[in-house]
PDB file of C-alpha atoms and ligand atoms in Angstrom:
ATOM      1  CA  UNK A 205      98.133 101.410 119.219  1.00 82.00           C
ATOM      2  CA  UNK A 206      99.680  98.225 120.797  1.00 97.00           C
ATOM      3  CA  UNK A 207     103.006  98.551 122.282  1.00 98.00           C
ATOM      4  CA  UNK A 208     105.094  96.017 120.784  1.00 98.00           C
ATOM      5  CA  UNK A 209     107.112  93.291 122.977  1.00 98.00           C
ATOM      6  CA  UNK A 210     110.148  91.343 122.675  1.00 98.00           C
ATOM      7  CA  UNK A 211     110.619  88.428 125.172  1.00 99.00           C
ATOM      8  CA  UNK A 212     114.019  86.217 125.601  1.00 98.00           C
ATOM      9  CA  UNK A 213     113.188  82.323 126.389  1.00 98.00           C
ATOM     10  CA  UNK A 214     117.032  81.156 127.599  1.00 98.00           C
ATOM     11  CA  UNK A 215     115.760  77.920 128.577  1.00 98.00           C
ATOM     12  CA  UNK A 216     118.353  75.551 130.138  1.00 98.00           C
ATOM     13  CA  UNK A 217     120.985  76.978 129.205  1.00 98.00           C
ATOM     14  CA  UNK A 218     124.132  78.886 130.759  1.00 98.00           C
ATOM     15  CA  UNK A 219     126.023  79.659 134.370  1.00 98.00           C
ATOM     16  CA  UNK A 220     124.961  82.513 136.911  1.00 98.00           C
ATOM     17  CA  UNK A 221     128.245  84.387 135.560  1.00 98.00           C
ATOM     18  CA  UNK A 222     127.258  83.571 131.453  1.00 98.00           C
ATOM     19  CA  UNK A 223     123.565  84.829 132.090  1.00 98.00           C
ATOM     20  CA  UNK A 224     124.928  88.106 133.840  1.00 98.00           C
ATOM     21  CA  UNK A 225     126.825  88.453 130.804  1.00 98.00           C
ATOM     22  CA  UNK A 226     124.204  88.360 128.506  1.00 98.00           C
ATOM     23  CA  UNK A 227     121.564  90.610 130.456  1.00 98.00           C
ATOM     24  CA  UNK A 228     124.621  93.284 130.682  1.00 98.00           C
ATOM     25  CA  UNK A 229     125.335  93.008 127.423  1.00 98.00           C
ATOM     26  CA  UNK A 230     121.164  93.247 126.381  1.00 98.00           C
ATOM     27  CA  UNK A 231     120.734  95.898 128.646  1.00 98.00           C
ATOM     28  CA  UNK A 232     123.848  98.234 126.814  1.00 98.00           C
ATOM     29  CA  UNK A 233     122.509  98.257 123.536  1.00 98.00           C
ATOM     30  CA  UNK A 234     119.188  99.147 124.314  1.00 97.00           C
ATOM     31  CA  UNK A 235     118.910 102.794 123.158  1.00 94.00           C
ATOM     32  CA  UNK A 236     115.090 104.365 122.300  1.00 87.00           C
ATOM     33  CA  UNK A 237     112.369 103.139 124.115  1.00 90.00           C
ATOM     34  CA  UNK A 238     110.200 102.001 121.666  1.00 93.00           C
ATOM     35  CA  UNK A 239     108.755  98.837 122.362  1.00 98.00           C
ATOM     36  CA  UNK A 240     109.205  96.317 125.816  1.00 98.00           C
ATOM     37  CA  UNK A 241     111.456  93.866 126.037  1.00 98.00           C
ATOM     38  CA  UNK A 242     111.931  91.181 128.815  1.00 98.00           C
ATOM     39  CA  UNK A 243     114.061  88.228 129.523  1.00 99.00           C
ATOM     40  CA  UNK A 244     112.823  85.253 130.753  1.00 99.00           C
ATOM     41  CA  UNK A 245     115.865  83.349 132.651  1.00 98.00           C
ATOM     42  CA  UNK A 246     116.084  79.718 134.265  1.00 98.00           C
ATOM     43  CA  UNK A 247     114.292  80.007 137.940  1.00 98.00           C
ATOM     44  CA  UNK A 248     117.821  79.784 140.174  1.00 98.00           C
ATOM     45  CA  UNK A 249     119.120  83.000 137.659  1.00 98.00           C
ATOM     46  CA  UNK A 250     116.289  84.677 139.112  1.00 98.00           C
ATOM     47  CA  UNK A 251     117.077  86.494 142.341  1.00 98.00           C
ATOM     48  CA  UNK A 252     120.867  87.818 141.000  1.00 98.00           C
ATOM     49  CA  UNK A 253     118.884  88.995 137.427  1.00 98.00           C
ATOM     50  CA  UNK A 254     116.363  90.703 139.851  1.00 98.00           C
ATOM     51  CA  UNK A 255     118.869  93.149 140.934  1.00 98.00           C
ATOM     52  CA  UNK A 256     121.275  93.563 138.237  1.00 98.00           C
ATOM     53  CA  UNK A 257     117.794  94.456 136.033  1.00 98.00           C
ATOM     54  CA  UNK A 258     116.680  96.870 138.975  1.00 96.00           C
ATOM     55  CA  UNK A 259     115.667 100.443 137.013  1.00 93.00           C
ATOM     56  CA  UNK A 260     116.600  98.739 133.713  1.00 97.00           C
ATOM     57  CA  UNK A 261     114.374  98.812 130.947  1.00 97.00           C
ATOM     58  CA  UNK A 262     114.870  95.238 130.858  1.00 98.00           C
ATOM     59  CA  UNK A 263     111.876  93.306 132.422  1.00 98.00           C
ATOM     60  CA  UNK A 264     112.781  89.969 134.203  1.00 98.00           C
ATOM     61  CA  UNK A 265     110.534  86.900 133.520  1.00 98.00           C
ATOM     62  CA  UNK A 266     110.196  83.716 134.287  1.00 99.00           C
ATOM     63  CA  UNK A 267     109.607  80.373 131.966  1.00 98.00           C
ATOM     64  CA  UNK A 268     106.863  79.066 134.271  1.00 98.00           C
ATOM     65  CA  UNK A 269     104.850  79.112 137.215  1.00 98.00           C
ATOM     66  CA  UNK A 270     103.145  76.337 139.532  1.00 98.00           C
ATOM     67  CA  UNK A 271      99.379  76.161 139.009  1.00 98.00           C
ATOM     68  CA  UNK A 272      98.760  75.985 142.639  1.00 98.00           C
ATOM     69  CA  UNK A 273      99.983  78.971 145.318  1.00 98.00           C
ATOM     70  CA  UNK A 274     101.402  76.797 148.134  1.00 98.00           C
ATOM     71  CA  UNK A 275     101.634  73.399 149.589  1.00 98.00           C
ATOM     72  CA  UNK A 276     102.773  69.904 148.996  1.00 98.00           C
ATOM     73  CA  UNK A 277     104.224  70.696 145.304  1.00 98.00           C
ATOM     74  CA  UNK A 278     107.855  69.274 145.200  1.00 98.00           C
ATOM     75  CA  UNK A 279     109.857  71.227 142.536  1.00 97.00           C
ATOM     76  CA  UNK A 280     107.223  74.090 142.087  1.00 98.00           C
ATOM     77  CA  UNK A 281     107.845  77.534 142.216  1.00 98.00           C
ATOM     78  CA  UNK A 282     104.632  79.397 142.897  1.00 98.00           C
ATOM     79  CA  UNK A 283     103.693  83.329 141.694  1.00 98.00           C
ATOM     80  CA  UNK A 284     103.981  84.617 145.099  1.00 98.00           C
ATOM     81  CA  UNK A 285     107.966  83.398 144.806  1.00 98.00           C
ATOM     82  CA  UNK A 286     108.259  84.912 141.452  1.00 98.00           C
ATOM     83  CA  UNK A 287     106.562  88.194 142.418  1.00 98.00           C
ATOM     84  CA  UNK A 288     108.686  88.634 145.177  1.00 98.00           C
ATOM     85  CA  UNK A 289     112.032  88.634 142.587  1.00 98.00           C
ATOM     86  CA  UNK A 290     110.324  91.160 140.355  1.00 97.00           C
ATOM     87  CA  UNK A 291     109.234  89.021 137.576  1.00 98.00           C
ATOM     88  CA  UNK A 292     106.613  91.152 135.643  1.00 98.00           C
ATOM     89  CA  UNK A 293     105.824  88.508 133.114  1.00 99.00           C
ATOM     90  CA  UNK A 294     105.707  84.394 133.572  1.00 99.00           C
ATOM     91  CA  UNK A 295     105.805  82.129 130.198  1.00 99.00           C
ATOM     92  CA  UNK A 296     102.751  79.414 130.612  1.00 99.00           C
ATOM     93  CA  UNK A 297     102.130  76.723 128.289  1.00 98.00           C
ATOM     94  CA  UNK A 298     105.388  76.342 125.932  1.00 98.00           C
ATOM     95  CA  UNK A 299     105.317  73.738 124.128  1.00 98.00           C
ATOM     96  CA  UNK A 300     108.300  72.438 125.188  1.00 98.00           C
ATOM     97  CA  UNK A 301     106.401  72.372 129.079  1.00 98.00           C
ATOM     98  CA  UNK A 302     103.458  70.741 127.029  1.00 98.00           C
ATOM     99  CA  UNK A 303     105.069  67.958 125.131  1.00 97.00           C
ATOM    100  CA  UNK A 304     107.770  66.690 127.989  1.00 98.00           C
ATOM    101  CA  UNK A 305     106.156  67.768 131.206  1.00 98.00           C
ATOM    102  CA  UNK A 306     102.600  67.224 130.336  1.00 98.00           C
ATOM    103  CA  UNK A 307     101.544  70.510 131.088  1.00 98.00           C
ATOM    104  CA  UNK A 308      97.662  70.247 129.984  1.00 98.00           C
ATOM    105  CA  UNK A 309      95.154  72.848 128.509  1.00 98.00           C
ATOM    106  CA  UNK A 310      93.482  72.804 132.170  1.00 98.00           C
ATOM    107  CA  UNK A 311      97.423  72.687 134.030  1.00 98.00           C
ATOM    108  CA  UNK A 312      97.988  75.862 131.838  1.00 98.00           C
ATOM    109  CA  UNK A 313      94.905  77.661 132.176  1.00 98.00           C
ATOM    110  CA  UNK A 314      95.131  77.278 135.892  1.00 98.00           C
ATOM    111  CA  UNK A 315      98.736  78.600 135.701  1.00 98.00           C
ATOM    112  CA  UNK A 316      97.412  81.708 133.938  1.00 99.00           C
ATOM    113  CA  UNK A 317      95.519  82.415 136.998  1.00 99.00           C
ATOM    114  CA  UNK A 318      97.750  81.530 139.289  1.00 99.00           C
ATOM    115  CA  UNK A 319     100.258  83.977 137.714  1.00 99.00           C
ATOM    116  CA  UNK A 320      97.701  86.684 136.992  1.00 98.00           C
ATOM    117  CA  UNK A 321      96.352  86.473 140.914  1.00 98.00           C
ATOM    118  CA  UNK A 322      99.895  87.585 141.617  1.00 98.00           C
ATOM    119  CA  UNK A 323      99.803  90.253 139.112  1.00 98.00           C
ATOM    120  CA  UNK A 324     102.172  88.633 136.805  1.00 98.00           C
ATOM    121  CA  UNK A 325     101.590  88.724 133.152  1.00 99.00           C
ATOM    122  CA  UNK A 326     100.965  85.256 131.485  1.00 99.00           C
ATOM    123  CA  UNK A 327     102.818  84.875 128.153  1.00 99.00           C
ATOM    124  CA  UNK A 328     100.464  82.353 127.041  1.00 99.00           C
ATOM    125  CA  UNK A 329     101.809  80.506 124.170  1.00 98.00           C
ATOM    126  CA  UNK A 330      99.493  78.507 121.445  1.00 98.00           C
ATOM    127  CA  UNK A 331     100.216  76.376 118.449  1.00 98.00           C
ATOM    128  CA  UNK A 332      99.902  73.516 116.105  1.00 98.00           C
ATOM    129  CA  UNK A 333     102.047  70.420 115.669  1.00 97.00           C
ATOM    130  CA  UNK A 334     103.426  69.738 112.495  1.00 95.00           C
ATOM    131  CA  UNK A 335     101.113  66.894 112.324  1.00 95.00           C
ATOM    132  CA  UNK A 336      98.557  68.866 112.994  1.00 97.00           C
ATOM    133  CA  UNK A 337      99.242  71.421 110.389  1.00 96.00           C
ATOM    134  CA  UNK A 338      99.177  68.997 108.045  1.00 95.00           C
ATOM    135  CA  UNK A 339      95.998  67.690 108.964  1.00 97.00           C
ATOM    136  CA  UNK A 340      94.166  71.262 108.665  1.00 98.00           C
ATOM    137  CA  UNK A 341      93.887  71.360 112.257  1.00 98.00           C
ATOM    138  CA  UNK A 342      95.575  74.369 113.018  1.00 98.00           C
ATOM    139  CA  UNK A 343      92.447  76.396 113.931  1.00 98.00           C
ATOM    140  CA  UNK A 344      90.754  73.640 116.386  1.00 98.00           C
ATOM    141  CA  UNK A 345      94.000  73.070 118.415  1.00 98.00           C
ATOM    142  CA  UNK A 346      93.925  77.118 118.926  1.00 98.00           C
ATOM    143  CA  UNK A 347      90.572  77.013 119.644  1.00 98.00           C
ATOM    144  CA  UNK A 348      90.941  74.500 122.368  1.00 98.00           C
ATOM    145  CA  UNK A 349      94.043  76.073 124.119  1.00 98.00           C
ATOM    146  CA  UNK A 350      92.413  79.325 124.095  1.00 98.00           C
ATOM    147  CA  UNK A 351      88.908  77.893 125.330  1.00 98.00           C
ATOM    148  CA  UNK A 352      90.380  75.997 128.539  1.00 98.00           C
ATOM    149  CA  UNK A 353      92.567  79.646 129.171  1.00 98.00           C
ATOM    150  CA  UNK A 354      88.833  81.986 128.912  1.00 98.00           C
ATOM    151  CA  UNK A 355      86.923  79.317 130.638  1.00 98.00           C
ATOM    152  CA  UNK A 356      89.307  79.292 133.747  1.00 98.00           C
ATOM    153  CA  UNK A 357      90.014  82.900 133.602  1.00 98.00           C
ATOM    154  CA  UNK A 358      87.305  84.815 132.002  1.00 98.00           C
ATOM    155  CA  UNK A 359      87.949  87.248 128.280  1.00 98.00           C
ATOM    156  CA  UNK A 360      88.706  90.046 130.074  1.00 98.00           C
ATOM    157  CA  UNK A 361      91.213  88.719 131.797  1.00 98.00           C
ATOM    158  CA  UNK A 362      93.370  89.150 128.672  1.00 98.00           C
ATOM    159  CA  UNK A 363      93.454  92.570 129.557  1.00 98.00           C
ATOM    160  CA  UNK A 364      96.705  91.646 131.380  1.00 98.00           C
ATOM    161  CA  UNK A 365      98.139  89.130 129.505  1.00 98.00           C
ATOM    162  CA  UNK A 366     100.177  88.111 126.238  1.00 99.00           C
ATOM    163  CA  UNK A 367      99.593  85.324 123.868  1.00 99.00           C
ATOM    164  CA  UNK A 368     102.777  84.115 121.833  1.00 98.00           C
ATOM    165  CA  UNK A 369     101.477  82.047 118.532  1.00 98.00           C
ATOM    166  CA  UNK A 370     104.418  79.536 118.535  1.00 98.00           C
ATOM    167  CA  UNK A 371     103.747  76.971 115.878  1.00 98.00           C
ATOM    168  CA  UNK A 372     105.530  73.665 117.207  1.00 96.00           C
ATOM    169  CA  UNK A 373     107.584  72.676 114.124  1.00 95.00           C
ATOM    170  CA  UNK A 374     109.255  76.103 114.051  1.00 95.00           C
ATOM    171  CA  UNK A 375     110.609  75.615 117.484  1.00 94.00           C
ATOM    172  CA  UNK A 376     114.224  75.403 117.491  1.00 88.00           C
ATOM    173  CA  UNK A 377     113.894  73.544 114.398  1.00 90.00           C
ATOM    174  CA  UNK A 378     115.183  76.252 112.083  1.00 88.00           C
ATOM    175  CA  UNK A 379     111.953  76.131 110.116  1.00 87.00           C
ATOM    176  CA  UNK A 380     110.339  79.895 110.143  1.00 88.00           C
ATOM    177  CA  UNK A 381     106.421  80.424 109.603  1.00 92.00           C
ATOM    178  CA  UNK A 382     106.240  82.484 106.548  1.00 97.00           C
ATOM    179  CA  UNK A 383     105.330  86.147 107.439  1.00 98.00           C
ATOM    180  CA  UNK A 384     101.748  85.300 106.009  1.00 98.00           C
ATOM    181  CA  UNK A 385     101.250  81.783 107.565  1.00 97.00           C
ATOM    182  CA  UNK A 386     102.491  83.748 111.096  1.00 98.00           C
ATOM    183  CA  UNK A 387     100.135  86.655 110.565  1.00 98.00           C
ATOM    184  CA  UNK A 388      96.917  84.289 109.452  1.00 98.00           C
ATOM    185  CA  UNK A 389      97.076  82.720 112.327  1.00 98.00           C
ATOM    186  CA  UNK A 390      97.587  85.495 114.328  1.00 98.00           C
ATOM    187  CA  UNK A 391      94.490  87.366 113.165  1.00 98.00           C
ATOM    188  CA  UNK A 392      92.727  84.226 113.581  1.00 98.00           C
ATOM    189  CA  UNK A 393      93.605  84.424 117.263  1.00 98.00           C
ATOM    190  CA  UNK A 394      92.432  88.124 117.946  1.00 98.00           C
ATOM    191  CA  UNK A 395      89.388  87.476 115.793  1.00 98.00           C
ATOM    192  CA  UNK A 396      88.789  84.618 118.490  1.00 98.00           C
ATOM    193  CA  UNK A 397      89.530  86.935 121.412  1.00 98.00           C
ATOM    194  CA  UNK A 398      87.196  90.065 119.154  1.00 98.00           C
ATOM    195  CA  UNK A 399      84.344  87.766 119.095  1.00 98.00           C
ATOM    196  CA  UNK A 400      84.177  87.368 122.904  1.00 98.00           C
ATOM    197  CA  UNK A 401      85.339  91.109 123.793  1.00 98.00           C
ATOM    198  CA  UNK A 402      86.451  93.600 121.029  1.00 98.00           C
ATOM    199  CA  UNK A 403      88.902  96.094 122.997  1.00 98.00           C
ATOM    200  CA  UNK A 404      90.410  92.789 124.564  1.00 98.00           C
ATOM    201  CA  UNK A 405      91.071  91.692 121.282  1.00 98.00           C
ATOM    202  CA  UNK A 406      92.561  95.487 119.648  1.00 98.00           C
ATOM    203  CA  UNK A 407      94.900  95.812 123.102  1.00 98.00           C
ATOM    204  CA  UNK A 408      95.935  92.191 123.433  1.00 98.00           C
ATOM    205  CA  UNK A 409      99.839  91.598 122.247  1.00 98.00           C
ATOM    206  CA  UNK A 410     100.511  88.778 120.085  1.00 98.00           C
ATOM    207  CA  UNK A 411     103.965  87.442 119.664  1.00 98.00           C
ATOM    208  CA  UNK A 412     105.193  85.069 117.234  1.00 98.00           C
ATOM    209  CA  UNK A 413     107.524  82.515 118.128  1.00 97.00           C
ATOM    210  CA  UNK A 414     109.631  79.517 116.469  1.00 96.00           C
ATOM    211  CA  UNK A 415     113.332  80.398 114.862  1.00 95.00           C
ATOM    212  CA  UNK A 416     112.598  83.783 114.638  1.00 96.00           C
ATOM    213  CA  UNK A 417     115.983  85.751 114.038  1.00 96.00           C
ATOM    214  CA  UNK A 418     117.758  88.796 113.302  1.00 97.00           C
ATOM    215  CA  UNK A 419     117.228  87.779 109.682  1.00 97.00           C
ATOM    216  CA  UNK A 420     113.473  87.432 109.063  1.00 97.00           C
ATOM    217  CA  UNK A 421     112.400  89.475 112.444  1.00 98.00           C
ATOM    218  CA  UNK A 422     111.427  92.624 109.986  1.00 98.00           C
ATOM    219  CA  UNK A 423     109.134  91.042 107.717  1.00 98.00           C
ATOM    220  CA  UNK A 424     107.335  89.127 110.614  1.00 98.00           C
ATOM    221  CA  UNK A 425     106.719  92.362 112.724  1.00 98.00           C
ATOM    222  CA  UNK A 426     105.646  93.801 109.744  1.00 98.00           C
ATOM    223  CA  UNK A 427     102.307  91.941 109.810  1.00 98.00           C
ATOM    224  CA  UNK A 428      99.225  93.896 111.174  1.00 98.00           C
ATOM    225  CA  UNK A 429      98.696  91.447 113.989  1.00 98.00           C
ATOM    226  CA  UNK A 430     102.103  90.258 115.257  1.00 98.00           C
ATOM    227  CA  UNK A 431     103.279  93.006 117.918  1.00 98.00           C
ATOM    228  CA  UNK A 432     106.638  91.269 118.445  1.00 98.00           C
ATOM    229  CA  UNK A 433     108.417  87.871 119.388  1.00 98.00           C
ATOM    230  CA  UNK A 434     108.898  85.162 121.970  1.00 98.00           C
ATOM    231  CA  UNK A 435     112.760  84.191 121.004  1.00 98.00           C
ATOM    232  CA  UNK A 436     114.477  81.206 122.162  1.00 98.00           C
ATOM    233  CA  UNK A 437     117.871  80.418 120.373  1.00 97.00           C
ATOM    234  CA  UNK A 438     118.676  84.081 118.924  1.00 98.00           C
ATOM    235  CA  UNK A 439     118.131  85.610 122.646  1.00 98.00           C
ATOM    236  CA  UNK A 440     121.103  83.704 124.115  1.00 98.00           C
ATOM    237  CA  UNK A 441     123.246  86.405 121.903  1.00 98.00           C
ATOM    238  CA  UNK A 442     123.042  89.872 123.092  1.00 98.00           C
ATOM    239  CA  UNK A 443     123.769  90.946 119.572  1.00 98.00           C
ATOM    240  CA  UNK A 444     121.246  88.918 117.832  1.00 98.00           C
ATOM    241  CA  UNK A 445     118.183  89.420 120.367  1.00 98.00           C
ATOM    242  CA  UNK A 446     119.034  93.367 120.081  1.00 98.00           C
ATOM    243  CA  UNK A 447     118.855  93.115 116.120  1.00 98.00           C
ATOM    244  CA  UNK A 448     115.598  91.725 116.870  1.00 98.00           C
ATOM    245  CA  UNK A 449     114.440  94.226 119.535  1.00 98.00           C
ATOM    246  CA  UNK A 450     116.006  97.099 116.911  1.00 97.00           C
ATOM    247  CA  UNK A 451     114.120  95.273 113.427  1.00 96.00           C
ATOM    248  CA  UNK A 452     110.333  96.571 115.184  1.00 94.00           C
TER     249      UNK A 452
HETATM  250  C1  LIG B 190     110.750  79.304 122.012  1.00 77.26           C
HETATM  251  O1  LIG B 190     111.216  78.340 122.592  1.00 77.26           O
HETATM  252  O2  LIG B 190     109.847  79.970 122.548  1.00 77.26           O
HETATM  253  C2  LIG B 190     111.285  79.634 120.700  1.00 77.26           C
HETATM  254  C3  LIG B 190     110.595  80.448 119.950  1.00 77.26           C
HETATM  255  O3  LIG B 190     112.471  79.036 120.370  1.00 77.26           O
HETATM  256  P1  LIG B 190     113.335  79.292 119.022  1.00 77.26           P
HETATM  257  O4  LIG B 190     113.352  80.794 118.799  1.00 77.26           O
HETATM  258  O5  LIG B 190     114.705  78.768 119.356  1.00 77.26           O
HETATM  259  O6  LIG B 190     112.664  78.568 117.936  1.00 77.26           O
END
């Protein structure tokens, strides 16, 4: 039985004193411990989350890591930084990282490792463009993302990591996968990881990611391969990201 997960993405947004807020105000209305739940918070947020989240069950995240673990890397923060602060899980590959930062299959794989090497968990994320969709390529860009990711890192090391299925045209566009568009994709994903390694692909978590919301969070968690969500917009509101954590 997989443990389901619920991850905030607050992006760029918010002040020291508004994201201290918010992580209070998560961290309150947590109640039963029945699934994970993290936050993953701008890098300079990072050190002051790290102790306010101290003994919470709130995990502390971060929304990237460098691909290399030292040097020469002007505006990189490596895993060794991260791991210091606490951060139990590291978001690689968002599309938003992809499409204006021109993170790469091969960038991203290589920040897997990085982050795994400092036994951070890589939130992996995966999906199609709308174009892309439309083109019935859904399937090959998956295939690719994952194939750079196992040839860097090796199936088994998804033993320690997460995968978040975020189709790009739901991102912050409003636009929700169906509940059966999220899950076929989804299953497609840990049939991918089950033809390499089995119990990799039965213990791996899957989220689902792109305008999810307190509002349609029950039906997508309801599929038999989505164990949870990566949230971007709904996790800026304590209220809304805990009607998600509370819909599993
Ligand atoms: C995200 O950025 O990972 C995300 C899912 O954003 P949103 O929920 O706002 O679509």
């Amino acid at each position: 039985m997989r443990r389901s997960l619920v991850v905030g993405n607050w992006k760029m947004n918010g002040t020291l004193a508004s994201a201290e807020a918010l992580a209070k105000g998560i961290m309150a209305g947590l109640g039963s411990d029945h699934a994970d739940i993290a936050v993953c918070s701008p890098y300079v947020h990072i050190p002051a989350l790290s102790q306010l989240l101290k003994n919470s069950k709130l995990a502390l995240g971060a929304q990237n890591v460098a691909d290399k673990s030292s040097g020469a890397f002007t505006g990189e923060v490596s895993a060794a930084m991260l791991n210091e602060f606490g951060c139990k899980y590291a978001i690689v590959g968002h599309s938003e990282r992809r499409t204006y930062y021109g993170d790469t299959n091969e960038s991203v794989a290589a920040r897997f490792c990085q982050a795994q090497a400092q036994n951070i968990i890589p939130i992996l994320c995966v999906g199609e463009t709308l174009d892309q969709r439309e083109k019935d390529e859904t399937f090959a860009v998956i295939d690719e993302q994952m194939d750079a990711v196992v040839a860097a890192a090796g199936i088994a090391a998804f033993n320690t990591a997460v995968i978040a299925y975020e189709p790009v045209w739901a991102i912050g566009t409003g636009k929700t996968a169906t509940d059966e568009q999220a899950q076929e994709v989804h299953k497609y994903i840990r049939g991918y990881i089950a033809a390499k390694d089995r119990s990799v692909a039965e213990k791996i978590r899957i989220l689902y990611g792109g305008s999810a919301k307190p509002e349609n969070a029950k039906g997508l968690f309801a599929m038999p391969d989505i164990d949870g969500g990566l949230i971007g917009g709904a996790s800026l509101d304590a209220d809304s990201f805990l009607k998600i954590y509370h819909s599993i």
